[in-house]
Coordinates of C-alpha atoms and ligand atoms in Angstrom, one line a residue:
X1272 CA 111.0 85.5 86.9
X1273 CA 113.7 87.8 88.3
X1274 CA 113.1 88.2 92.3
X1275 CA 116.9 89.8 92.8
X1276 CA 116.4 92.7 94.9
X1277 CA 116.8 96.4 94.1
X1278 CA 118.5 98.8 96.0
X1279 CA 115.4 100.4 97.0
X1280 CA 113.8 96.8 97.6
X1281 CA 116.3 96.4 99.8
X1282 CA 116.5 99.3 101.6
X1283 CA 112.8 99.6 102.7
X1284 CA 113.0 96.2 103.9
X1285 CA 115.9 96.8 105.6
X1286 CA 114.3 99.8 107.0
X1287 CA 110.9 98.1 108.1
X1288 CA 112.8 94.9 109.8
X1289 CA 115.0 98.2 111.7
X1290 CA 112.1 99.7 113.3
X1291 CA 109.8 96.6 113.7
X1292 CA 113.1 95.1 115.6
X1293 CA 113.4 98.4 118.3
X1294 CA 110.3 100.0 118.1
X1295 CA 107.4 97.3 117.9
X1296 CA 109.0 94.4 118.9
X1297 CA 109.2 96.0 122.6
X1298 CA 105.5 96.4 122.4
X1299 CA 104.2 93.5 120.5
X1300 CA 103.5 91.1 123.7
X1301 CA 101.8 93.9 125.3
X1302 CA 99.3 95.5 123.0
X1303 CA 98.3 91.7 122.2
X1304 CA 97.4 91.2 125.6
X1305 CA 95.5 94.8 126.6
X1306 CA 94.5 95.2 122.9
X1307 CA 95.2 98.6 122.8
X1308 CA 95.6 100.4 119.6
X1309 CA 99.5 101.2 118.8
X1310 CA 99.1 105.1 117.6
X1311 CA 102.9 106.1 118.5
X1312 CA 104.3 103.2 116.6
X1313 CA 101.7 103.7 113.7
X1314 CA 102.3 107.6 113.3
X1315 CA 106.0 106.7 113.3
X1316 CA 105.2 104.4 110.6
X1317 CA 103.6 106.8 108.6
X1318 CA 106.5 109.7 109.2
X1319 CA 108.6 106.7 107.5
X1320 CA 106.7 106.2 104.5
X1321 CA 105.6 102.8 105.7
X1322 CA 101.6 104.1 105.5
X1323 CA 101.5 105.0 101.9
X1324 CA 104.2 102.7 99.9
X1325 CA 103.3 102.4 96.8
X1326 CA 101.0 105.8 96.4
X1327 CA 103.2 108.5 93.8
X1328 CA 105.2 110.9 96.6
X1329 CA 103.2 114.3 94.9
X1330 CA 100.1 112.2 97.0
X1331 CA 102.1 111.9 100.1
X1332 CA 103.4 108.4 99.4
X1333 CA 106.7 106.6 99.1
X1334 CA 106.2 105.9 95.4
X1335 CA 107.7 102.3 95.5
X1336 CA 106.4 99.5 93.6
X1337 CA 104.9 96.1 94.7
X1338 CA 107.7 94.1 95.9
X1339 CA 108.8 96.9 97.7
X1340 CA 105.3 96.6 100.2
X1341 CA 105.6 93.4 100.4
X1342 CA 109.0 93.0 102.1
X1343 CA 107.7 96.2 104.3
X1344 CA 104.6 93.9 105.4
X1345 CA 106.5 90.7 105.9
X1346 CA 109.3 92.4 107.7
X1347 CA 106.2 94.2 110.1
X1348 CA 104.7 91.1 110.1
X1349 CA 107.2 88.7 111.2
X1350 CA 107.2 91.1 114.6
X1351 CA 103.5 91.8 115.2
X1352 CA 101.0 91.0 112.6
X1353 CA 98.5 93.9 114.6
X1354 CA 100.8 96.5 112.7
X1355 CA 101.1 94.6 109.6
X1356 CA 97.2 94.5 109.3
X1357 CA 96.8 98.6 110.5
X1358 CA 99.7 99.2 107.4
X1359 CA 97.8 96.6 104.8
X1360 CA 94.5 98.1 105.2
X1361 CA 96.0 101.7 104.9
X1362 CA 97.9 100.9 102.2
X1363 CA 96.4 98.9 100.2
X1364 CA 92.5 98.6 101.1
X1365 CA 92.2 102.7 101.4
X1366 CA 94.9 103.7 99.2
X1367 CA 94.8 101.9 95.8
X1368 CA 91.4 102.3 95.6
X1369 CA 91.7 106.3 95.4
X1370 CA 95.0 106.4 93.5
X1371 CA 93.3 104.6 90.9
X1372 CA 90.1 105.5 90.7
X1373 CA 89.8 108.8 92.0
X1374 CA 90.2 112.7 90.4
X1375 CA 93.0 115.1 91.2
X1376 CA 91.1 116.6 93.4
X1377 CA 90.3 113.7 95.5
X1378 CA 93.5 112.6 95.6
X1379 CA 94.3 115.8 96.9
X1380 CA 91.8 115.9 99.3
X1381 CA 91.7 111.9 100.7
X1382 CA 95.1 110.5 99.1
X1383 CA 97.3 112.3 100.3
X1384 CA 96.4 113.1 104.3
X1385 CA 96.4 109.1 104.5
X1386 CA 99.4 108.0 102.2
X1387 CA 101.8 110.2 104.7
X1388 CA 100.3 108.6 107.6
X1389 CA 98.7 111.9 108.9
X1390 CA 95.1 110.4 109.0
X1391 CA 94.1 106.5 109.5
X1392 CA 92.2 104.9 106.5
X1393 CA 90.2 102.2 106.3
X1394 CA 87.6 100.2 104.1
X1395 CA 84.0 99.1 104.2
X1396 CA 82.2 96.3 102.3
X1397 CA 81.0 93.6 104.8
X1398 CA 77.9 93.7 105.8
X1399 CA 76.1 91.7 109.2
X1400 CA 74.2 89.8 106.0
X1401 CA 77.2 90.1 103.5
X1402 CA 80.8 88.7 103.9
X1403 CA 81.7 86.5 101.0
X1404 CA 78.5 87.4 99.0
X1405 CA 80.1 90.9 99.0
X1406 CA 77.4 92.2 96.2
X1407 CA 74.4 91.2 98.6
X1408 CA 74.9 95.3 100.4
X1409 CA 71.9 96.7 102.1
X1410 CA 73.4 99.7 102.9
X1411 CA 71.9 102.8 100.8
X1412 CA 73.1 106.3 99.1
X1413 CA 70.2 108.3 97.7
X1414 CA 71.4 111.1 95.4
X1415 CA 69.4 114.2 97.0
X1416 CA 66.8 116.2 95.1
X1417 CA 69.3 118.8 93.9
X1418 CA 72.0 116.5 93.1
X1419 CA 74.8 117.6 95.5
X1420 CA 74.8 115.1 98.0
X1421 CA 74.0 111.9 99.2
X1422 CA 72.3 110.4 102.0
X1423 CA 73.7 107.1 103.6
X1424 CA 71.7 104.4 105.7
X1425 CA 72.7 101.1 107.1
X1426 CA 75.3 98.8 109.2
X1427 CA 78.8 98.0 107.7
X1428 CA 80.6 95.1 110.0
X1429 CA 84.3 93.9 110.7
X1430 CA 85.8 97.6 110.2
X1431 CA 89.4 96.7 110.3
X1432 CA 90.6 100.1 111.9
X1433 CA 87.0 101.3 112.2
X1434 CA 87.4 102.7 115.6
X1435 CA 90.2 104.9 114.8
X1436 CA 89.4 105.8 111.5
X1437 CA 89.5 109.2 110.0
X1438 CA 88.5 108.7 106.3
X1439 CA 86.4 105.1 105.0
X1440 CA 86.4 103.6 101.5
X1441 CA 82.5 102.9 101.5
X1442 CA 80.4 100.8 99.1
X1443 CA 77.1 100.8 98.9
X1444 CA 74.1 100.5 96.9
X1445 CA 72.8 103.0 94.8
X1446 CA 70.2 101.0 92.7
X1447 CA 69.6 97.6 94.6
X1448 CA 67.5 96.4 91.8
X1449 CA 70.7 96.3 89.9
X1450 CA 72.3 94.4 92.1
X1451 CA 76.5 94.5 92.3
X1452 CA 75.5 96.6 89.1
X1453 CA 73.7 99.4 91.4
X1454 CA 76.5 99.9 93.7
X1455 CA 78.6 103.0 94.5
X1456 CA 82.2 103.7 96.2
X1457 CA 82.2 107.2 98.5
X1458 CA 85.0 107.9 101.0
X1459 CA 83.4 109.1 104.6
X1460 CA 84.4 111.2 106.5
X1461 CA 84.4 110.1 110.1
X1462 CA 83.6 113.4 111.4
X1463 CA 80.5 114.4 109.9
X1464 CA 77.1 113.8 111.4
X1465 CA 75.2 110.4 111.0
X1466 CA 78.3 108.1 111.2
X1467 CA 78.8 106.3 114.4
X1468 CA 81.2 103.5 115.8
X1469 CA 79.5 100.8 117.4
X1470 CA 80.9 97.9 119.4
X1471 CA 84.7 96.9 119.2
X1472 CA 85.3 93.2 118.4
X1473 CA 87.0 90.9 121.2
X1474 CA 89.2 88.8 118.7
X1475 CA 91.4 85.5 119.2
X1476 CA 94.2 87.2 117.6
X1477 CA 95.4 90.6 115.7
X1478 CA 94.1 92.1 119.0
X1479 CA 95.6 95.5 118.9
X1480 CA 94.5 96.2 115.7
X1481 CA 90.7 97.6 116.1
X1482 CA 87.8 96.3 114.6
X1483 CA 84.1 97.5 114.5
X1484 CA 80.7 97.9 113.2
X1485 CA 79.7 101.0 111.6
X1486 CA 76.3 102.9 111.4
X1487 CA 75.3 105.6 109.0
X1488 CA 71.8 106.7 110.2
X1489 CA 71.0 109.9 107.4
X1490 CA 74.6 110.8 107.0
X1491 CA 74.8 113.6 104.2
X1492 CA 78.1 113.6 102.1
X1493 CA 78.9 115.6 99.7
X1494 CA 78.8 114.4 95.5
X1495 CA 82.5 115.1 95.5
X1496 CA 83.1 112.4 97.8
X1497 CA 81.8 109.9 95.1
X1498 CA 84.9 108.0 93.9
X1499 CA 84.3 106.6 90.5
X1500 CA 80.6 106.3 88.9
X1501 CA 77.6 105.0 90.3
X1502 CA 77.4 101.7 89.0
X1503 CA 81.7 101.1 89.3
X1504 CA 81.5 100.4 93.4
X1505 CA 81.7 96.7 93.0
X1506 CA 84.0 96.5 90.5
X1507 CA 86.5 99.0 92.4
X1508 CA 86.3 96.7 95.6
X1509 CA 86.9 93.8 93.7
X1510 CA 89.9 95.5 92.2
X1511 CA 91.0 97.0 95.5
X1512 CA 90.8 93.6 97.2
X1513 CA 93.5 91.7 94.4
X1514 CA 95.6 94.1 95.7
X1515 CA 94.7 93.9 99.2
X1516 CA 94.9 90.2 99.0
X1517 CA 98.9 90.5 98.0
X1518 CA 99.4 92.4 101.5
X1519 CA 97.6 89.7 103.6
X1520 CA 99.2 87.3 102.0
X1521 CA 102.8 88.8 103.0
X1522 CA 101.4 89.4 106.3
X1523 CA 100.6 85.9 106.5
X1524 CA 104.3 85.2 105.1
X1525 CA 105.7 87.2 108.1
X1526 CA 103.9 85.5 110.7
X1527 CA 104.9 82.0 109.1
X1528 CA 108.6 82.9 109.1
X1529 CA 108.4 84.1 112.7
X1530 CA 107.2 80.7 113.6
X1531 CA 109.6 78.9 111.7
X1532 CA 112.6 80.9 113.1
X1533 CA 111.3 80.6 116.6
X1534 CA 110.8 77.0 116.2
X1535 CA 114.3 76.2 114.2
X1536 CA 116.0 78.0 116.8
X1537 CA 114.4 76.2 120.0
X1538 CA 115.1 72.9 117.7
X1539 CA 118.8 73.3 118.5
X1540 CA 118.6 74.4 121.7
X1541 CA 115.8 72.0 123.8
X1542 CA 117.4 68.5 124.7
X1543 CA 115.5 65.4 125.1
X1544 CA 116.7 61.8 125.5
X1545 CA 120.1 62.9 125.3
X1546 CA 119.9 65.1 122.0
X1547 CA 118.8 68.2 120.9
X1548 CA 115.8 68.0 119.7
X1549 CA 116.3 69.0 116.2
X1550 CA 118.5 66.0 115.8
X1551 CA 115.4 63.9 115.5
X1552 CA 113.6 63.1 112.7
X1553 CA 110.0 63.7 113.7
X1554 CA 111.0 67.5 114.2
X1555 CA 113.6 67.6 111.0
X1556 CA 110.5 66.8 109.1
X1557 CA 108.1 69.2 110.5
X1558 CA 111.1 71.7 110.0
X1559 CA 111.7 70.7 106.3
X1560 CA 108.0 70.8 105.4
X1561 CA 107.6 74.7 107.2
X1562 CA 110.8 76.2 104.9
X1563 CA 109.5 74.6 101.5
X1564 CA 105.8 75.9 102.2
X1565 CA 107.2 79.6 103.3
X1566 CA 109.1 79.4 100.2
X1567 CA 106.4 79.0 97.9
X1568 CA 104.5 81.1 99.6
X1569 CA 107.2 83.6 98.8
X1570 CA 107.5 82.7 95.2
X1571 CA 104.1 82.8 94.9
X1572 CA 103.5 86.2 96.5
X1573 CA 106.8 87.8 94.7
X1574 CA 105.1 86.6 91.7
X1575 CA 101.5 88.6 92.1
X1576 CA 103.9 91.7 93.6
X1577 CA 105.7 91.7 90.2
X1578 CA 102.8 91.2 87.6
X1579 CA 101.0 93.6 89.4
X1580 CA 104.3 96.2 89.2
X1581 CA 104.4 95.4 85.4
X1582 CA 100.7 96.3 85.2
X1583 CA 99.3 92.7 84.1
X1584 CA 96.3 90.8 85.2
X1585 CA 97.0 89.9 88.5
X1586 CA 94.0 88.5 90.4
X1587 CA 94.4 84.6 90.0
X1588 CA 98.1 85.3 91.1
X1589 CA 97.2 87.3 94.1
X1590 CA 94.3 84.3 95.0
X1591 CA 96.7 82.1 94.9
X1592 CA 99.6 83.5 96.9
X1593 CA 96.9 84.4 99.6
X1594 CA 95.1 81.2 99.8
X1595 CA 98.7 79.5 100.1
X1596 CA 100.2 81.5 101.9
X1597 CA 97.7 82.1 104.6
X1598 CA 97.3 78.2 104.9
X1599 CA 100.8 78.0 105.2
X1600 CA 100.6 80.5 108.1
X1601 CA 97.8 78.3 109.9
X1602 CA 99.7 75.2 109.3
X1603 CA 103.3 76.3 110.2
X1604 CA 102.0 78.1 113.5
X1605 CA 100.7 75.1 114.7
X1606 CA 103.4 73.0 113.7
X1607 CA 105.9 75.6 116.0
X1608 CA 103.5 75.0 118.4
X1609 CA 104.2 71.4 118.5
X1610 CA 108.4 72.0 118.1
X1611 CA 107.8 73.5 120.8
X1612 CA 105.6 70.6 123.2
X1613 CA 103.9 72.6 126.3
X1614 CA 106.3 75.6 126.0
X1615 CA 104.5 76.7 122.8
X1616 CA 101.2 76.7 124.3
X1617 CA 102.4 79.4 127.1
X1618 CA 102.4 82.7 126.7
X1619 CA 105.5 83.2 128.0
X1620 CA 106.6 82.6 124.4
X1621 CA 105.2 84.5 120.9
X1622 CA 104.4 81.2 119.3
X1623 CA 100.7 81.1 120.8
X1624 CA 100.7 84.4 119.6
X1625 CA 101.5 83.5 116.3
X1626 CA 99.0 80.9 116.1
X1627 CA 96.1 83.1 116.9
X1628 CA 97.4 85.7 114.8
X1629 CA 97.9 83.8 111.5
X1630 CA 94.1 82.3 111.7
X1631 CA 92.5 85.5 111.0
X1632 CA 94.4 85.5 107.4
X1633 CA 92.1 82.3 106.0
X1634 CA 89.0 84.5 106.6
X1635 CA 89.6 88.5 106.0
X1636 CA 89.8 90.1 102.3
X1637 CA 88.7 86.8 101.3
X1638 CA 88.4 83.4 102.5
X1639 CA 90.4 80.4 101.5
X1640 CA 86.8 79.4 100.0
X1641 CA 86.3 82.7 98.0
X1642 CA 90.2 82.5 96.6
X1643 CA 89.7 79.0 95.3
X1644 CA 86.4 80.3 93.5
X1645 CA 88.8 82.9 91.9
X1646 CA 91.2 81.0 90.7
X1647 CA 88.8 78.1 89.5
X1648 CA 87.2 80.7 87.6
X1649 CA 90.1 81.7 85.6
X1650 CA 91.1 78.4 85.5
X1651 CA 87.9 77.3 83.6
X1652 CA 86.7 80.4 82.6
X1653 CA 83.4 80.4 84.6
X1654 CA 81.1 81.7 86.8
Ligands
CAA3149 N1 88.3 93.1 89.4 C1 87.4 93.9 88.7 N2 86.2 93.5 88.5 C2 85.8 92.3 88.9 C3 86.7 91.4 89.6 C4 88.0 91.9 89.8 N3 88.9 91.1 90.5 N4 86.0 90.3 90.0 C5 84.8 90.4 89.5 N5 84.6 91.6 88.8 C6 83.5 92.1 88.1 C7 83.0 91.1 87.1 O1 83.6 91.2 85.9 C8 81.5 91.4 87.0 O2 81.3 92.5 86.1 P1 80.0 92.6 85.2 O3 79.0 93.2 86.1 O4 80.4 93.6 84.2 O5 79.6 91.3 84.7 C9 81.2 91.8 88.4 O6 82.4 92.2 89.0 C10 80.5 90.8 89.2 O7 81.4 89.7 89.3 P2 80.9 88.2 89.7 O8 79.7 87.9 89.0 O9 82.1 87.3 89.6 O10 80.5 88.5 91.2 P3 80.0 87.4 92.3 O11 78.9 88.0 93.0 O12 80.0 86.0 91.8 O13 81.2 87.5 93.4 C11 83.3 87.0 94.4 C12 82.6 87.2 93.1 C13 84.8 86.7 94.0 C14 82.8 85.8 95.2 C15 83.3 88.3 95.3 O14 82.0 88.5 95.8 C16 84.3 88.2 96.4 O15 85.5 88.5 96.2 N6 83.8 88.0 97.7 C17 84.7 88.1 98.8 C18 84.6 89.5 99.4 C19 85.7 89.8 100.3 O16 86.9 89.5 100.0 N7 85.4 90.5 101.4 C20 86.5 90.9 102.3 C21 86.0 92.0 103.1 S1 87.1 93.3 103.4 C22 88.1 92.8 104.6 O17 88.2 91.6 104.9 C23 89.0 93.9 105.1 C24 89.7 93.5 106.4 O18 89.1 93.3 107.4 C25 91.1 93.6 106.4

């Protein structure tokens, strides 16, 4: 496995760490605390291609490959994981879904506003009854008598970017007596009749990214707004979320590397009984056990990035680099924590931050629990 970078590799990365450096790094300790939504620095995101990465540029998008989103999220990451999550869920939870699965048209019509960072995307599956048992939806389309629309009724939960939303990847069902089977994908738009925004979620971390339930009471869309069949909505989320699943797992990456820095760097500054700290071997071991799980998170997540690029099977991979990465996250921001004794646990520094921010990434597209069912399913090749 070849993970030498590219020139363009390299120069969105080097782009993404730029701006997340001087324009979100000024920011990050703020919108954390107020848990307002960034829109200047996600707009300016967008202008840079940042919102649409790997969508073809005739859609609006950047038209770079896997590997290439990944070091974007990491690098956006590793300075506020709010905006890494905003850029995952527009990129890869709105966008892959349509530039795979939907016509010209729609891609003209959805793709494309979103992908140049215009509109907000985001993407709906959770239910209050349905988080890991994704295919349990009560949520309903009826086709209408004269076949040009659909009707929508129920409650979608945990709307990553719900409240600011302009266009939603939906899934619902169609046929509940078919189960996952009877289940349909439509992209709403937030500014028709019948949709409405309900309460914002007060989170422990991610907090200026916005979260919300949905309602659709009798909302009328129209046919074309159908992406795939009627029958294909489960299987496009699940294929939508193997891709989402590589951009938490970067995002989880980022935050872990932030942590580590901080921490490696307090380790040779702080002085205790006469040393610097890192000179001890309680902390060299902490230290030494944080880079070689960041590095096989890295390996593993470089990995999924590049099968995925070379258009292979890539949903064990992506399990597995977001189950290990994201408990690498949750272990290495508490570790920093304790680098760095009662200082850590203020919020005069970003490690708290970091903490609260990287537990979110054992839970959303996926818990820890639902990857391990993945990949123990390929493994023995089982339901
Ligand atoms: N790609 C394509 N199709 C897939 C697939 C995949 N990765 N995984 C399963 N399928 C297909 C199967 O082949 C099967 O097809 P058939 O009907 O032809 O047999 C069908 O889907 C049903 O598959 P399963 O029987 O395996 O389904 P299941 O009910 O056992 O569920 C699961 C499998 C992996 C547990 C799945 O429900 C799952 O991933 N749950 C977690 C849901 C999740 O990640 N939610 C996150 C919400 S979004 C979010 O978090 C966004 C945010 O805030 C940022």
């Amino acid at each position: 496995m070849d993970f030498t970078l590219n020139e363009e590799q390299k120069a969105i990365r080097d782009l993404a760490r730029d701006f997340a450096q001087n324009e979100i790094a000024p920011i990050a300790a703020k919108i954390d605390e107020t848990g307002e939504f960034p829109y200047e620095t996600v707009k300016k995101m967008g202008a840079l291609g940042l919102m649409g990465i790997e969508v073809p540029q005739e859609y609006g998008g950047a038209g770079l490959d896997t590997l290439s989103y990944v070091l974007a999220i990491e690098e956006i990451a590793k300075v506020c994981a709010s905006h890494a999550v905003i850029m995952s869920v527009n990129n890869s939870l709105y966008c892959y879904g349509l530039t795979h699965f939907a016509t010209e048209e729609q891609k003209k019509a959805f793709l494309e506003p979103c992908a140049s960072g215009k509109k907000i995307g985001a993407f709906s599956l959770t239910e209050p009854q349905s988080g890991s048992d994704a295919g349990n939806m009560k949520a309903r389309a009826a086709l209408s008598v004269q076949g040009d629309k659909y009707v929508i009724n129920g409650r979608k939960s945990w709307i990553t970017s719900g409240p600011v939303a302009d266009f939603i990847v939906l899934f619902v069902a169609t046929q509940p007596e078919l189960k996952h089977r009877g289940t349909a994908c439509f992209i709403v738009d937030t500014t028709l009749p019948g949709f409405e925004r309900g309460k914002k979620e007060p989170k422990l971390g991610i907090r200026a990214s916005a979260t919300c339930e949905t309602t659709y009471d009798n909302y009328q869309v129209p046919s074309f707004h159908r992406i795939g069949k009627e029958g294909d909505g489960f299987k496009i989320a699940m294929s939508v979320l193997d891709a989402g699943r590589i951009g938490i797992a970067a995002q989880a990456l980022g935050i872990a590397e932030a942590a580590y820095e901080a921490s490696v760097a307090y380790a040779k500054e702080r002085e205790a009984f006469g040393s610097k700290i890192g000179e001890f071997q309680a902390i060299q071991w902490m230290i030494a056990d944080m880079s070689v799980r960041i590095e096989a998170s890295r390996l593993l997540i470089y990995n999924a990035a590049l099968k995925k690029s070379n258009h292979e099977k890539f949903t064990r991979e992506a399990a597995m680099a977001k189950l290990y990465a994201s408990e690498t996250a949750e272990w290495v921001t508490s570790k920093a924590i304790q680098v760095h004794g009662g200082a850590g646990y203020s919020k005069e520094l970003p490690v708290e931050r970091y903490f609260r921010d990287a537990r979110i990434t054992t839970i959303y597209e996926g818990t820890s629990e639902i990857q391990r069912t993945v990949i123990a399913r390929a493994a023995l090749d089982a339901k």
